[in-house]
CSV table of C-alpha atoms in Angstrom, one decimal:
chain,number,residue,atom,x,y,z
P,1,MET,CA,12.3,-15.6,-1.8
P,2,SER,CA,11.8,-13.0,1.0
P,3,GLY,CA,9.0,-10.5,1.4
P,4,THR,CA,6.5,-9.1,3.9
P,5,VAL,CA,4.2,-11.7,5.4
P,6,LEU,CA,0.9,-10.5,7.1
P,7,ILE,CA,-0.3,-12.9,9.7
P,8,VAL,CA,-4.1,-12.5,10.5
P,9,ASP,CA,-5.6,-14.4,13.4
P,10,ASP,CA,-7.9,-13.5,16.3
P,11,MET,CA,-5.8,-15.5,18.7
P,12,ALA,CA,-2.7,-13.8,19.9
P,13,THR,CA,-1.1,-17.2,20.7
P,14,ASN,CA,-1.6,-18.4,17.1
P,15,ARG,CA,0.0,-15.2,15.8
P,16,ILE,CA,3.0,-15.6,18.1
P,17,VAL,CA,3.5,-19.3,17.2
P,18,LEU,CA,3.4,-18.5,13.4
P,19,LYS,CA,5.8,-15.5,13.9
P,20,VAL,CA,8.2,-17.8,15.7
P,21,ARG,CA,7.9,-20.4,13.0
P,22,LEU,CA,8.7,-17.8,10.4
P,23,ALA,CA,11.7,-16.4,12.4
P,24,PRO,CA,14.3,-18.5,10.5
P,25,THR,CA,13.2,-17.1,7.2
P,26,PRO,CA,14.3,-13.7,5.8
P,27,ASN,CA,10.7,-12.5,5.7
P,28,ARG,CA,9.4,-9.4,7.5
P,29,VAL,CA,6.3,-10.3,9.6
P,30,VAL,CA,3.4,-8.0,10.3
P,31,GLN,CA,0.5,-9.1,12.5
P,32,ALA,CA,-3.3,-8.2,12.5
P,33,ALA,CA,-5.8,-9.3,15.2
P,34,SER,CA,-8.9,-8.8,13.0
P,35,ALA,CA,-10.1,-8.8,9.4
P,36,ARG,CA,-10.6,-5.0,9.5
P,37,GLU,CA,-7.1,-4.4,10.8
P,38,ALA,CA,-5.7,-6.8,8.2
P,39,LEU,CA,-7.5,-5.0,5.3
P,40,ARG,CA,-6.2,-1.7,6.6
P,41,LEU,CA,-2.6,-2.9,6.9
P,42,ALA,CA,-2.8,-4.8,3.5
P,43,ALA,CA,-4.2,-1.7,1.7
P,44,THR,CA,-1.5,0.6,3.0
P,45,GLY,CA,1.5,-1.9,3.1
P,46,ALA,CA,0.8,-4.2,0.2
P,47,PRO,CA,2.3,-7.4,1.7
P,48,ASP,CA,3.9,-10.1,-0.4
P,49,LEU,CA,1.8,-12.9,1.2
P,50,ILE,CA,-1.0,-13.1,3.7
P,51,LEU,CA,-1.2,-16.0,6.2
P,52,ALA,CA,-4.7,-16.0,7.7
P,53,ASN,CA,-7.0,-18.3,9.8
P,54,THR,CA,-10.1,-19.6,8.1
P,55,ARG,CA,-12.1,-18.2,11.0
P,56,LEU,CA,-11.8,-14.4,11.7
P,57,ASP,CA,-13.9,-12.3,14.0
P,58,GLY,CA,-16.0,-15.3,15.0
P,59,GLN,CA,-17.1,-16.1,11.5
P,60,SER,CA,-15.8,-17.6,8.2
P,61,ALA,CA,-13.0,-15.7,6.6
P,62,GLU,CA,-14.9,-15.6,3.3
P,63,PRO,CA,-16.0,-11.9,3.6
P,64,PHE,CA,-12.4,-11.0,4.4
P,65,LEU,CA,-11.1,-12.8,1.3
P,66,ARG,CA,-13.7,-11.2,-1.0
P,67,ALA,CA,-13.1,-7.7,0.4
P,68,LEU,CA,-9.3,-8.3,-0.1
P,69,ARG,CA,-9.7,-9.3,-3.7
P,70,ARG,CA,-11.8,-6.2,-4.4
P,71,ILE,CA,-8.8,-4.0,-3.6
P,72,GLY,CA,-7.0,-3.6,-7.0
P,73,ARG,CA,-3.4,-3.8,-5.8
P,74,LEU,CA,-4.3,-6.9,-3.6
P,75,ALA,CA,-6.3,-8.8,-6.2
P,76,HIS,CA,-3.4,-11.3,-6.7
P,77,VAL,CA,-1.4,-11.2,-3.5
P,78,PRO,CA,-1.1,-14.8,-2.4
P,79,VAL,CA,-3.2,-15.9,0.5
P,80,LEU,CA,-2.4,-19.0,2.5
P,81,MET,CA,-5.2,-20.0,4.9
P,82,MET,CA,-4.7,-22.0,8.1
P,83,GLN,CA,-7.5,-24.5,8.9
P,84,ASP,CA,-7.9,-25.7,12.5
P,85,GLY,CA,-9.3,-29.1,11.3
P,86,GLU,CA,-10.1,-30.9,8.1
P,87,CYS,CA,-13.3,-29.7,6.4
P,88,ALA,CA,-13.7,-30.2,2.7
P,89,ALA,CA,-16.7,-27.7,2.4
P,90,GLU,CA,-14.7,-25.0,4.2
P,91,ARG,CA,-11.6,-25.6,2.0
P,92,GLN,CA,-13.8,-25.2,-1.2
P,93,ALA,CA,-15.4,-22.1,0.2
P,94,MET,CA,-12.0,-20.5,0.9
P,95,LEU,CA,-10.8,-21.3,-2.6
P,96,ARG,CA,-13.9,-19.9,-4.2
P,97,ALA,CA,-13.5,-16.7,-2.2
P,98,GLY,CA,-10.0,-16.2,-3.4
P,99,ALA,CA,-7.6,-18.2,-1.2
P,100,ASP,CA,-4.5,-19.6,-3.0
P,101,ASP,CA,-4.0,-22.5,-0.6
P,102,ILE,CA,-5.3,-24.0,2.6
P,103,LEU,CA,-3.3,-26.1,5.1
P,104,ALA,CA,-5.1,-28.1,7.8
P,105,GLY,CA,-3.4,-28.0,11.2
P,106,PRO,CA,-1.2,-29.2,12.7
P,107,VAL,CA,1.1,-28.3,9.8
P,108,PRO,CA,4.7,-29.5,9.8
P,109,GLU,CA,7.1,-26.5,9.9
P,110,ALA,CA,9.0,-27.8,6.8
P,111,LEU,CA,5.8,-27.9,4.8
P,112,LEU,CA,4.6,-24.5,5.9
P,113,LEU,CA,7.9,-22.9,4.9
P,114,ALA,CA,8.0,-24.7,1.6
P,115,ARG,CA,4.5,-23.4,0.9
P,116,LEU,CA,5.5,-19.9,1.7
P,117,ARG,CA,8.6,-20.2,-0.5
P,118,SER,CA,6.5,-21.5,-3.4
P,119,LEU,CA,3.9,-18.8,-3.2
P,120,LEU,CA,6.4,-16.0,-2.7
P,121,ARG,CA,8.5,-17.3,-5.7
P,122,ALA,CA,5.4,-17.3,-7.9
P,123,HIS,CA,4.3,-13.9,-6.6
P,124,HIS,CA,7.6,-12.2,-7.2
P,125,ALA,CA,7.9,-13.8,-10.7
P,126,GLU,CA,4.5,-12.5,-11.6
P,127,ALA,CA,5.3,-9.0,-10.1
P,128,GLU,CA,8.4,-8.8,-12.3
P,129,ILE,CA,6.4,-9.6,-15.5
P,130,ALA,CA,3.7,-7.2,-14.4
P,131,ALA,CA,6.2,-4.4,-14.0
P,132,GLN,CA,7.6,-5.1,-17.5
P,133,ALA,CA,4.0,-5.0,-18.9
P,134,GLY,CA,3.1,-1.9,-17.1
P,135,ASP,CA,0.5,-3.6,-14.8
P,136,ALA,CA,2.5,-3.5,-11.6
P,137,ALA,CA,-0.2,-1.7,-9.6
P,138,GLY,CA,-2.8,-4.5,-9.8
P,139,PHE,CA,-1.1,-7.3,-11.8
P,140,ALA,CA,-3.4,-6.7,-14.8
P,141,GLU,CA,-7.1,-7.5,-14.7
P,142,PRO,CA,-8.7,-8.6,-11.4
P,143,ARG,CA,-9.2,-12.2,-10.5
P,144,ALA,CA,-12.1,-13.6,-12.5
P,145,GLY,CA,-13.6,-17.0,-13.4
P,146,ILE,CA,-12.3,-19.1,-16.2
P,147,ALA,CA,-13.9,-17.9,-19.4
P,148,LEU,CA,-12.9,-20.7,-21.8
P,149,PRO,CA,-12.1,-24.3,-21.0
P,150,GLY,CA,-8.5,-25.1,-20.6
P,151,ARG,CA,-6.4,-28.1,-21.3
P,152,VAL,CA,-5.3,-30.4,-18.5
P,153,ALA,CA,-2.8,-33.2,-19.1
P,154,ILE,CA,-3.0,-36.0,-16.5
P,155,PHE,CA,0.2,-38.0,-15.8
P,156,GLY,CA,0.1,-41.1,-13.6
P,157,PRO,CA,2.2,-44.1,-12.8
P,158,ASP,CA,0.1,-46.2,-15.1
P,159,ARG,CA,-2.9,-46.0,-17.4
P,160,ALA,CA,-5.4,-47.1,-14.7
P,161,ALA,CA,-4.4,-44.2,-12.4
P,162,THR,CA,-4.7,-41.6,-15.1
P,163,ARG,CA,-8.1,-43.0,-16.2
P,164,SER,CA,-9.3,-43.0,-12.6
P,165,LEU,CA,-8.2,-39.4,-12.1
P,166,ARG,CA,-9.8,-38.3,-15.4
P,167,SER,CA,-13.1,-39.9,-14.4
P,168,LEU,CA,-12.9,-38.2,-11.0
P,169,LEU,CA,-12.5,-34.8,-12.5
P,170,GLY,CA,-14.8,-35.3,-15.5
P,171,GLY,CA,-18.0,-34.6,-13.6
P,172,CYS,CA,-16.9,-31.3,-11.9
P,173,THR,CA,-14.9,-29.4,-14.5
P,174,ALA,CA,-15.4,-28.2,-18.1
P,175,HIS,CA,-11.7,-28.3,-18.9
P,176,ARG,CA,-10.5,-30.7,-21.6
P,177,LEU,CA,-8.8,-33.6,-19.8
P,178,THR,CA,-6.1,-35.7,-21.5
P,179,SER,CA,-4.6,-38.9,-20.1
P,180,VAL,CA,-0.9,-39.0,-20.9
P,181,ALA,CA,1.0,-42.3,-21.0
P,182,PRO,CA,3.9,-42.4,-18.5
P,183,GLU,CA,6.4,-42.6,-21.4
P,184,ALA,CA,4.9,-39.6,-23.3
P,185,THR,CA,6.8,-36.5,-22.3
P,186,PRO,CA,6.0,-33.8,-23.2
P,187,PRO,CA,2.2,-34.0,-23.9
P,188,PRO,CA,1.2,-34.0,-27.5
P,189,VAL,CA,-0.4,-30.5,-27.5
P,190,PRO,CA,0.2,-27.4,-25.5
P,191,GLN,CA,-1.5,-27.6,-22.1
P,192,ASP,CA,-2.7,-25.1,-19.4
P,193,VAL,CA,-2.1,-27.3,-16.4
P,194,LEU,CA,-0.1,-30.6,-15.9
P,195,LEU,CA,-1.7,-32.8,-13.2
P,196,LEU,CA,0.9,-35.3,-11.9
P,197,ARG,CA,-0.2,-38.3,-9.8
P,198,ILE,CA,2.6,-39.6,-7.6
P,199,ALA,CA,2.1,-42.8,-5.7
P,200,GLY,CA,4.3,-43.8,-2.8
P,201,THR,CA,5.9,-46.7,-4.6
P,202,GLY,CA,6.7,-44.5,-7.7
P,203,ALA,CA,7.9,-41.4,-5.9
P,204,GLU,CA,11.4,-41.4,-7.5
P,205,ALA,CA,9.9,-41.7,-11.0
P,206,GLY,CA,7.5,-38.9,-10.1
P,207,LEU,CA,10.4,-36.6,-9.1
P,208,HIS,CA,12.2,-37.3,-12.3
P,209,LEU,CA,9.1,-36.6,-14.3
P,210,LEU,CA,8.5,-33.3,-12.5
P,211,ALA,CA,12.1,-32.3,-13.2
P,212,ASP,CA,11.8,-33.2,-16.8
P,213,LEU,CA,8.5,-31.2,-17.2
P,214,LYS,CA,9.9,-28.1,-15.5
P,215,THR,CA,13.0,-28.0,-17.7
P,216,ALA,CA,11.4,-29.0,-21.0
P,217,ARG,CA,10.9,-26.2,-23.5
P,218,ASP,CA,7.2,-27.0,-24.2
P,219,THR,CA,6.2,-27.4,-20.6
P,220,GLY,CA,8.6,-25.4,-18.4
P,221,ARG,CA,6.2,-22.5,-18.0
P,222,CYS,CA,3.1,-24.7,-17.5
P,223,PRO,CA,1.9,-25.0,-13.9
P,224,VAL,CA,2.2,-28.4,-12.3
P,225,LEU,CA,-0.3,-29.6,-9.7
P,226,VAL,CA,0.8,-32.8,-7.9
P,227,LEU,CA,-1.7,-35.2,-6.4
P,228,LEU,CA,0.5,-37.1,-3.8
P,229,ASP,CA,-0.2,-40.2,-1.8
P,230,ARG,CA,-0.6,-39.5,1.9
P,231,ALA,CA,2.0,-42.2,2.6
P,232,ALA,CA,4.5,-40.0,0.8
P,233,ALA,CA,3.3,-36.7,2.3
P,234,PRO,CA,6.9,-35.6,3.5
P,235,LEU,CA,7.8,-35.5,-0.2
P,236,ALA,CA,5.6,-32.4,-0.6
P,237,VAL,CA,8.4,-30.2,0.6
P,238,THR,CA,10.8,-31.5,-2.1
P,239,LEU,CA,8.1,-31.2,-4.8
P,240,LEU,CA,7.3,-27.6,-4.0
P,241,ASP,CA,11.0,-26.7,-3.9
P,242,MET,CA,11.5,-28.4,-7.2
P,243,GLY,CA,8.9,-26.2,-8.9
P,244,ALA,CA,5.6,-27.9,-8.3
P,245,ASP,CA,3.0,-25.1,-8.2
P,246,ASP,CA,0.6,-26.9,-6.0
P,247,VAL,CA,0.5,-30.2,-4.0
P,248,ILE,CA,-2.6,-31.9,-2.7
P,249,LEU,CA,-2.8,-35.1,-0.8
P,250,ALA,CA,-4.8,-38.1,-2.1
P,251,PRO,CA,-7.5,-39.1,-1.9
P,252,ALA,CA,-8.6,-35.8,-3.3
P,253,ASP,CA,-11.9,-34.1,-3.1
P,254,ALA,CA,-12.9,-33.7,-6.8
P,255,GLY,CA,-14.5,-30.2,-6.2
P,256,GLU,CA,-11.4,-28.9,-4.4
P,257,LEU,CA,-9.1,-30.3,-7.1
P,258,ALA,CA,-11.1,-28.7,-9.8
P,259,LEU,CA,-11.0,-25.3,-8.0
P,260,ARG,CA,-7.2,-25.6,-7.7
P,261,ILE,CA,-6.9,-26.3,-11.4
P,262,ASP,CA,-9.1,-23.2,-12.1
P,263,ARG,CA,-6.7,-21.2,-10.0
P,264,GLN,CA,-3.6,-22.4,-11.8
P,265,ILE,CA,-5.2,-21.8,-15.3
P,266,GLY,CA,-6.4,-18.3,-14.3
P,267,ARG,CA,-2.9,-17.4,-13.1
P,268,LYS,CA,-1.3,-18.9,-16.3
P,269,ARG,CA,-3.6,-16.9,-18.5
P,270,ARG,CA,-3.0,-13.7,-16.6
P,271,ILE,CA,0.7,-14.1,-17.0
P,272,GLU,CA,0.4,-15.0,-20.7
P,273,ALA,CA,-1.6,-11.8,-21.2
P,274,MET,CA,1.1,-9.8,-19.5
P,275,ARG,CA,3.9,-11.5,-21.5
P,276,GLY,CA,1.9,-10.6,-24.6
P,277,ARG,CA,1.8,-7.0,-23.6
P,278,VAL,CA,5.6,-7.1,-23.0
P,279,ARG,CA,6.2,-8.5,-26.4
P,280,SER,CA,3.9,-6.0,-28.0
P,281,GLY,CA,5.6,-3.2,-26.2
P,282,MET,CA,9.0,-4.3,-27.2
P,283,ALA,CA,7.9,-4.6,-30.8
P,284,ALA,CA,6.3,-1.1,-30.7
P,285,ALA,CA,9.5,0.3,-29.3
P,286,LEU,CA,11.4,-0.9,-32.4
P,287,ARG,CA,8.8,0.2,-34.9
P,288,ASP,CA,8.0,3.6,-36.4
P,289,PRO,CA,4.4,4.3,-35.2
P,290,LEU,CA,3.4,5.9,-38.4
P,291,THR,CA,4.6,3.6,-41.1
P,292,GLY,CA,5.2,0.3,-39.2
P,293,ALA,CA,8.8,0.2,-40.6
P,294,TYR,CA,11.6,-0.4,-38.1
P,295,ASN,CA,13.0,2.6,-36.4
P,296,ARG,CA,16.6,3.8,-35.7
P,297,ARG,CA,16.6,2.1,-32.4
P,298,HIS,CA,16.3,-1.3,-34.1
P,299,ALA,CA,18.1,-0.5,-37.4
P,300,LEU,CA,21.5,0.7,-36.1
P,301,PRO,CA,22.2,-2.3,-33.8
P,302,TRP,CA,21.0,-4.6,-36.5
P,303,LEU,CA,23.3,-3.1,-39.0
P,304,GLU,CA,26.2,-3.2,-36.6
P,305,ARG,CA,25.7,-7.0,-36.2
P,306,GLN,CA,25.7,-7.4,-39.9
P,307,LEU,CA,29.0,-5.6,-40.2
P,308,ALA,CA,30.7,-7.7,-37.4
P,309,PRO,CA,33.7,-9.7,-38.6
P,310,ALA,CA,32.6,-12.7,-36.6
P,311,ARG,CA,30.0,-13.8,-39.1
P,312,PRO,CA,31.2,-16.9,-41.0
P,313,GLY,CA,32.4,-16.6,-44.6
P,314,ARG,CA,33.2,-13.6,-46.7
P,315,ASN,CA,30.1,-11.5,-47.2
P,316,ARG,CA,29.0,-8.2,-48.6
P,317,VAL,CA,26.4,-5.9,-47.1
P,318,ALA,CA,24.7,-3.3,-49.3
P,319,VAL,CA,23.7,-0.2,-47.3
P,320,MET,CA,21.3,2.4,-48.8
P,321,LEU,CA,20.0,5.7,-47.6
P,322,ALA,CA,16.8,6.7,-49.4
P,323,ASP,CA,15.2,10.1,-49.3
P,324,LEU,CA,12.0,11.3,-50.8
P,325,ASP,CA,12.5,14.2,-53.3
P,326,PHE,CA,10.9,17.6,-52.5
P,327,PHE,CA,8.8,16.0,-49.7
P,328,LYS,CA,8.3,19.4,-48.1
P,329,ARG,CA,6.3,20.5,-51.1
P,330,VAL,CA,3.8,17.6,-50.4
P,331,ASN,CA,3.3,18.8,-46.8
P,332,ASP,CA,3.1,22.5,-47.9
P,333,ARG,CA,0.6,21.9,-50.7
P,334,HIS,CA,-1.6,19.1,-49.3
P,335,GLY,CA,-1.1,19.2,-45.6
P,336,HIS,CA,0.7,16.9,-43.1
P,337,ALA,CA,-2.0,14.3,-43.1
P,338,ALA,CA,-1.4,13.8,-46.9
P,339,GLY,CA,2.3,13.7,-46.2
P,340,ASP,CA,1.8,11.0,-43.6
P,341,ALA,CA,-0.3,9.0,-46.1
P,342,VAL,CA,2.5,9.3,-48.7
P,343,LEU,CA,5.1,8.0,-46.2
P,344,CYS,CA,2.9,5.0,-45.4
P,345,ALA,CA,2.4,4.2,-49.1
P,346,VAL,CA,6.1,4.6,-49.9
P,347,THR,CA,7.0,2.3,-47.0
P,348,GLU,CA,4.6,-0.3,-48.3
P,349,ARG,CA,6.1,-0.1,-51.8
P,350,LEU,CA,9.6,-0.3,-50.6
P,351,GLY,CA,8.9,-3.3,-48.4
P,352,ALA,CA,7.2,-5.1,-51.3
P,353,HIS,CA,10.5,-5.1,-53.3
P,354,LEU,CA,12.7,-6.4,-50.5
P,355,ARG,CA,13.4,-9.9,-49.3
P,356,ALA,CA,12.4,-11.3,-45.9
P,357,GLY,CA,16.0,-10.9,-44.5
P,358,ASP,CA,16.5,-7.4,-45.7
P,359,LEU,CA,16.1,-4.3,-43.5
P,360,LEU,CA,13.8,-1.4,-44.1
P,361,ALA,CA,13.8,1.3,-41.4
P,362,ARG,CA,12.5,4.9,-41.3
P,363,ILE,CA,15.3,6.8,-39.6
P,364,GLY,CA,14.2,10.4,-40.3
P,365,GLY,CA,11.2,12.4,-41.5
P,366,GLU,CA,11.3,11.2,-45.1
P,367,GLU,CA,14.6,9.2,-44.9
P,368,PHE,CA,14.8,5.5,-45.0
P,369,LEU,CA,17.6,3.0,-44.3
P,370,VAL,CA,17.7,-0.1,-46.5
P,371,ALA,CA,20.3,-2.9,-45.9
P,372,LEU,CA,20.7,-6.1,-48.0
P,373,PRO,CA,22.8,-8.8,-46.3
P,374,ASP,CA,24.9,-11.0,-48.6
P,375,ALA,CA,24.2,-8.7,-51.6
P,376,SER,CA,26.6,-8.4,-54.6
P,377,PRO,CA,27.2,-5.0,-56.1
P,378,ALA,CA,25.1,-6.1,-59.1
P,379,ARG,CA,22.1,-7.1,-56.9
P,380,ALA,CA,22.4,-3.9,-54.9
P,381,ARG,CA,22.3,-1.8,-58.1
P,382,ARG,CA,19.2,-3.8,-59.4
P,383,VAL,CA,17.4,-3.4,-56.1
P,384,ALA,CA,18.1,0.3,-55.8
P,385,GLU,CA,16.9,1.0,-59.3
P,386,ARG,CA,13.8,-1.1,-58.7
P,387,LEU,CA,13.0,0.9,-55.6
P,388,CYS,CA,13.3,4.1,-57.5
P,389,ASP,CA,11.1,2.8,-60.2
P,390,ALA,CA,8.5,1.5,-57.7
P,391,ILE,CA,8.1,5.0,-56.2
P,392,ARG,CA,8.2,6.9,-59.5
P,393,ALA,CA,5.9,4.6,-61.6
P,394,THR,CA,2.6,5.3,-59.9
P,395,PRO,CA,1.5,8.6,-58.2
P,396,ILE,CA,0.1,8.0,-54.7
P,397,ALA,CA,-3.6,8.4,-54.2
P,398,VAL,CA,-4.4,10.2,-51.0
P,399,PRO,CA,-7.9,10.5,-49.5
P,400,GLY,CA,-9.2,14.1,-49.7
P,401,VAL,CA,-6.7,15.0,-52.4
P,402,ALA,CA,-8.2,15.4,-55.9
P,403,ALA,CA,-5.3,14.0,-57.9
P,404,PRO,CA,-2.7,11.4,-57.1
P,405,ILE,CA,0.5,12.9,-55.8
P,406,PRO,CA,3.6,12.1,-57.9
P,407,VAL,CA,6.6,11.2,-55.7
P,408,THR,CA,10.2,10.3,-56.5
P,409,LEU,CA,13.1,8.8,-54.5
P,410,SER,CA,16.8,9.4,-54.4
P,411,ILE,CA,19.1,6.6,-53.1
P,412,GLY,CA,22.7,6.5,-52.0
P,413,VAL,CA,24.4,3.1,-51.9
P,414,THR,CA,27.6,1.6,-50.5
P,415,VAL,CA,28.6,-2.1,-50.5
P,416,VAL,CA,30.8,-3.3,-47.7
P,417,GLN,CA,32.9,-6.4,-47.5
P,418,THR,CA,32.8,-8.3,-44.2
P,419,GLY,CA,34.3,-11.6,-43.0
P,420,PRO,CA,36.7,-13.3,-40.6
P,421,GLY,CA,40.2,-11.8,-40.5
P,422,GLN,CA,39.0,-8.4,-41.7
P,423,PRO,CA,38.6,-5.4,-39.5
P,424,ALA,CA,35.0,-4.6,-38.7
P,425,PRO,CA,33.8,-1.8,-40.9
P,426,ASP,CA,33.0,1.3,-38.9
P,427,MET,CA,29.2,1.7,-39.0
P,428,GLN,CA,29.4,5.5,-38.9
P,429,THR,CA,31.8,5.5,-41.8
P,430,VAL,CA,29.5,3.2,-43.8
P,431,LEU,CA,26.6,5.5,-43.2
P,432,GLU,CA,28.6,8.5,-44.2
P,433,GLN,CA,29.5,6.7,-47.5
P,434,ALA,CA,25.9,6.0,-48.2
P,435,ASP,CA,25.0,9.6,-47.3
P,436,SER,CA,27.6,11.0,-49.7
P,437,ALA,CA,26.2,8.8,-52.4
P,438,LEU,CA,22.7,10.1,-51.6
P,439,TYR,CA,24.0,13.7,-51.9
P,440,ALA,CA,25.5,12.8,-55.3
P,441,ALA,CA,22.1,11.4,-56.4
P,442,LYS,CA,20.4,14.6,-55.4
P,443,ALA,CA,23.1,16.7,-57.1
P,444,GLN,CA,22.7,14.8,-60.3
P,445,GLY,CA,19.0,15.5,-60.6
P,446,ARG,CA,17.3,13.3,-58.0
P,447,ASN,CA,15.0,10.4,-58.8
P,448,GLN,CA,17.9,7.9,-59.1
P,449,ALA,CA,20.4,5.8,-57.3
P,450,SER,CA,24.1,6.6,-56.9
P,451,PHE,CA,26.9,4.5,-55.6
P,452,CYS,CA,29.7,5.5,-53.3
P,453,ALA,CA,33.0,5.6,-55.2
P,454,ARG,CA,34.8,4.0,-52.3
P,455,SER,CA,32.4,1.0,-52.0
P,456,ALA,CA,32.9,-2.4,-53.6
P,457,ALA,CA,30.6,-1.3,-56.4
């Protein structure tokens, strides 16, 4: 994954070294010599990743991180901090201020590039979801603390290792911790983070477990944090490229491990919220906003699939066009708000008399499309008559209108034979047949169902 990387360091030699180390990658490199310059460049250029020293302008980089996270479009840009020497307190301070990762120098080049690839991959995946959800500018809500406890499943080479890790974390996190037996994959309930302990002697088994977790349906989207023995540190590059979301070397500082878990849970919940908005948006695009029935955009492709000859067996599809009689009078006499209320009530009544697999769509002002898969002519006739009865039987009470409004429905029906070996019925022809039958129902006095003479009925 390529992108723009902003390098921030007071020391020109450090910036040059990092730029040279990134030269083999396809990333574009921008440099800043101070926190102020970095904030200006980041605000105008929106980099895909920031690589910064933990010391800027002669002080801790915490103010820089906090200022960065206050800029909406940079609230979730990944930040990788470079630490001159190991310092647990400084690492925790950087994580609290908004860093995504911290590497203590000297950092092997392979590990640095693997970290960059991992962070860029996650950033681009989140940006794509954000764009679909309409949150591209700031990747949804700004970074915040974890509101509710999450679920963390702990995997280890043996039960003693998982119990030890659970005990280590228990005193510094409110998340619900579950020890998972090595043979139990996936975990018994949905999780927010998978914490995988890999010892040097069990490295191969750990790699297999990571691969299984990342490809399993129930855990594939769940972030994986790996706690890796220092003796197996070179394996971190492979783990990151296989899909591990974070790798930290053991023995781990409990506070730092808890902060990294918080970061993963926060990101997972942010992405889940955006996915939810995407699903809601897709559903809204296929629904009539007034009545909640499906709209034409959904109905016509759905009907075309039902008419396809590739469906196994010989089947009939009943297609109905239903139209409210004299609906304009309702709007003229009682107003459009009353007309809308009538349409909603009619939709509810029609839906109540259809099966789960049937289609009900509003395709015009007062026109509905009803389709019954696998319906015989006899059933199609019964359903059509029942729908007319359901609308006619009880006038519709509308708020603000003194008396309930009587409404009737006319329906045109055609029944189409489908199946292998037969040419696919032309959808436009089928709709024209139903429309002709609807016209006949209107001509015969309305408030009734009429069948197309050319259908199987």
